[in-house]
Coordinates of C-alpha atoms in Angstrom, one line a residue:
R1 CA -153.5 -126.2 -77.6
D2 CA -157.3 -125.8 -77.5
A3 CA -158.1 -127.8 -80.7
C4 CA -158.1 -131.5 -80.7
P5 CA -155.7 -133.1 -83.3
R6 CA -158.2 -135.9 -83.9
C7 CA -161.4 -133.9 -84.6
S8 CA -159.9 -130.4 -85.1
G9 CA -162.2 -129.1 -82.4
G10 CA -165.3 -130.6 -84.1
A11 CA -168.2 -132.5 -82.6
A12 CA -167.7 -134.7 -79.7
S13 CA -168.2 -138.5 -79.8
I14 CA -169.4 -139.0 -76.2
R15 CA -171.2 -137.1 -73.5
M16 CA -170.2 -137.0 -69.9
R17 CA -172.5 -135.1 -67.5
T18 CA -173.4 -132.5 -70.1
A19 CA -169.8 -131.9 -71.1
R20 CA -168.8 -133.0 -74.6
V21 CA -165.5 -134.9 -75.0
C22 CA -164.1 -135.8 -78.3
G23 CA -162.8 -139.2 -77.1
W24 CA -159.5 -138.0 -75.6
A25 CA -159.4 -134.3 -75.2
P26 CA -160.3 -132.8 -71.9
A27 CA -163.5 -130.8 -71.4
R28 CA -164.4 -128.6 -68.5
A29 CA -167.4 -129.6 -66.4
M30 CA -168.8 -129.1 -62.9
S31 CA -168.3 -131.7 -60.3
S32 CA -171.1 -132.6 -57.9
E33 CA -169.4 -130.2 -55.4
G34 CA -169.5 -127.3 -57.9
R35 CA -165.7 -127.5 -58.7
I36 CA -164.5 -127.1 -62.3
V37 CA -162.9 -130.4 -63.3
L38 CA -161.4 -131.8 -66.5
L39 CA -163.0 -134.9 -67.9
Y40 CA -161.3 -137.6 -70.0
A41 CA -162.9 -140.5 -71.6
P42 CA -161.5 -143.3 -69.5
E43 CA -161.8 -145.9 -72.3
E44 CA -159.8 -143.7 -74.6
L45 CA -156.8 -143.1 -72.2
N46 CA -155.0 -146.1 -73.6
S47 CA -155.1 -144.7 -77.1
W48 CA -153.3 -141.5 -76.4
T49 CA -150.1 -140.8 -78.3
I50 CA -147.1 -138.5 -77.7
A51 CA -148.6 -136.0 -80.1
E52 CA -151.9 -135.9 -78.1
L53 CA -150.0 -135.2 -74.9
A54 CA -149.5 -131.7 -76.3
A55 CA -153.1 -130.9 -75.4
L56 CA -152.2 -131.1 -71.7
P57 CA -152.2 -127.7 -69.9
D58 CA -149.0 -125.7 -69.9
G59 CA -148.6 -126.2 -66.2
E60 CA -150.0 -128.0 -63.2
D61 CA -153.4 -127.0 -62.0
E62 CA -156.1 -128.3 -59.7
S63 CA -156.7 -131.3 -62.1
H64 CA -153.2 -132.1 -63.3
E65 CA -150.0 -133.1 -61.5
Y66 CA -146.7 -133.5 -63.5
K67 CA -143.6 -135.5 -62.5
S68 CA -140.3 -135.4 -64.3
S69 CA -138.6 -138.5 -65.7
K70 CA -135.8 -137.6 -63.4
T71 CA -137.9 -138.3 -60.3
P72 CA -136.5 -141.5 -58.6
F73 CA -139.1 -144.3 -58.3
D74 CA -139.0 -144.1 -54.4
A75 CA -140.0 -140.5 -54.6
L76 CA -142.5 -141.1 -57.4
K77 CA -144.2 -143.8 -55.2
T78 CA -144.7 -141.3 -52.4
K79 CA -145.9 -138.6 -54.9
L80 CA -148.3 -140.9 -56.6
S81 CA -149.8 -142.1 -53.3
C82 CA -150.3 -138.5 -52.1
A83 CA -151.7 -137.5 -55.4
A84 CA -154.2 -140.3 -55.4
S85 CA -155.4 -139.2 -52.0
A86 CA -155.6 -135.6 -53.1
F87 CA -157.3 -136.2 -56.4
W88 CA -159.9 -138.5 -54.9
N89 CA -160.5 -136.1 -52.0
S90 CA -160.8 -133.1 -54.4
G91 CA -163.0 -134.2 -57.3
G92 CA -160.6 -136.2 -59.6
G93 CA -157.6 -135.4 -61.8
L94 CA -154.7 -136.7 -63.9
F95 CA -151.3 -137.7 -62.7
V96 CA -148.7 -137.6 -65.5
G97 CA -145.2 -139.0 -65.0
G98 CA -142.4 -138.4 -67.5
V99 CA -143.1 -134.8 -68.3
D100 CA -141.6 -131.5 -67.2
N101 CA -143.4 -128.8 -65.2
A102 CA -145.0 -127.4 -68.5
G103 CA -146.4 -130.8 -69.4
R104 CA -143.9 -131.5 -72.2
V105 CA -142.4 -135.0 -72.5
D106 CA -138.9 -135.0 -71.0
G107 CA -137.7 -138.5 -72.0
G108 CA -140.3 -140.6 -70.2
I109 CA -139.9 -143.0 -67.4
S110 CA -138.9 -146.7 -67.4
T111 CA -141.8 -149.0 -68.2
V112 CA -140.3 -151.6 -65.8
V113 CA -139.7 -151.0 -62.1
N114 CA -137.6 -153.7 -60.4
R115 CA -138.6 -156.2 -63.0
E116 CA -142.3 -155.3 -62.6
P117 CA -144.3 -153.7 -65.4
L118 CA -145.0 -150.0 -64.7
Q119 CA -148.8 -150.5 -64.7
D120 CA -148.5 -153.3 -62.0
W121 CA -146.3 -151.1 -59.9
V122 CA -148.8 -148.2 -60.2
D123 CA -151.6 -150.6 -59.1
R124 CA -149.6 -151.6 -56.0
V125 CA -148.9 -148.0 -55.1
V126 CA -152.6 -147.0 -55.6
A127 CA -153.7 -150.0 -53.6
S128 CA -151.9 -148.5 -50.6
V129 CA -154.4 -145.6 -50.5
A130 CA -157.5 -146.3 -48.4
P131 CA -160.2 -146.6 -49.3
R132 CA -159.4 -147.1 -53.0
A133 CA -161.7 -145.6 -55.6
R134 CA -161.9 -145.7 -59.4
Y135 CA -158.8 -144.9 -61.5
R136 CA -157.3 -145.8 -64.9
V137 CA -153.7 -146.3 -65.8
A138 CA -152.1 -146.0 -69.3
V139 CA -148.5 -145.7 -70.5
V140 CA -147.8 -143.7 -73.7
N141 CA -144.7 -145.0 -75.4
A142 CA -142.0 -142.4 -75.7
E143 CA -138.8 -144.4 -76.5
A144 CA -137.9 -148.1 -76.6
D145 CA -138.3 -148.9 -72.8
K146 CA -139.6 -145.5 -71.6
G147 CA -143.1 -144.0 -71.6
V148 CA -145.3 -141.3 -70.2
L149 CA -147.4 -142.5 -67.3
L150 CA -151.0 -141.4 -67.1
V151 CA -153.1 -142.1 -64.1
A152 CA -156.7 -140.7 -64.2
F153 CA -158.5 -140.5 -60.9
E154 CA -162.2 -140.3 -61.0
E155 CA -164.3 -138.2 -58.6
S156 CA -164.9 -140.3 -55.4
H157 CA -167.8 -140.4 -53.0
L158 CA -165.8 -142.5 -50.6
A159 CA -163.7 -139.6 -49.3
P160 CA -161.6 -139.0 -47.3
H161 CA -158.9 -141.2 -48.8
M162 CA -155.7 -141.7 -46.7
A163 CA -152.3 -142.0 -48.5
S164 CA -149.7 -144.7 -47.6
D165 CA -148.1 -142.3 -45.1
G166 CA -151.2 -142.3 -43.0
R167 CA -152.2 -138.7 -43.9
Y168 CA -155.0 -137.2 -46.0
Y169 CA -154.3 -134.8 -48.9
V170 CA -156.3 -132.4 -51.1
R171 CA -155.5 -130.3 -54.2
A172 CA -154.9 -126.7 -53.4
G173 CA -154.6 -125.1 -56.9
A174 CA -151.6 -126.7 -58.6
H175 CA -150.3 -128.4 -55.4
T176 CA -151.0 -131.5 -53.3
E177 CA -151.3 -130.3 -49.7
R178 CA -151.9 -132.1 -46.4
A179 CA -155.5 -131.7 -45.4
S180 CA -156.3 -130.0 -42.2
A181 CA -158.3 -131.8 -39.5
F182 CA -161.3 -129.6 -40.4
I183 CA -161.2 -130.6 -44.0
V184 CA -160.9 -134.3 -43.1
E185 CA -163.9 -134.0 -40.8
A186 CA -165.9 -132.3 -43.6
L187 CA -164.9 -135.1 -46.1
F188 CA -166.2 -137.7 -43.6
A189 CA -169.4 -135.7 -43.2
R190 CA -169.8 -135.5 -46.9
R191 CA -169.4 -139.3 -47.2
G192 CA -172.4 -139.7 -44.9
L193 CA -174.5 -137.5 -47.2
S194 CA -173.7 -139.3 -50.4

């Protein structure tokens, strides 16, 4: 799982903050707050294939959240909004829909939600998080009308970000957790220092 199927672990094609990234495979780097984060080349996210999804970690961690294809869209909407808040408040990360808890494709999710393309639906859900920061959406085709949803959230200096339920979230290891009042105050203070 550590070697890139495109370059066999060879030289990277781009540089992001001193970390080398081969165009799609994650690399570990330090965020401005000193946290270890995984970096993806945003412009390459759209070129991922099912085979390349095998490079995802074997389970959720501080930078990855997985949701099964069995998750109903109403629940997925809430999970995505909370994950957007958490990732933006915690240095960035990758939300993956249509995979099991180990990051393996479990059939994928529908690429159409109530006659709306999945990417447009994601844009609407993410727009409900305030303030909105930078993110990238891609869908990797799994079957005829199903795919694996990838939403990459970049590190944000606009924190704290409030989810659509009016609450603030952070990543606590492999989980999205409601932020305490102390954490929210610290995030507001950090914004003033950026």
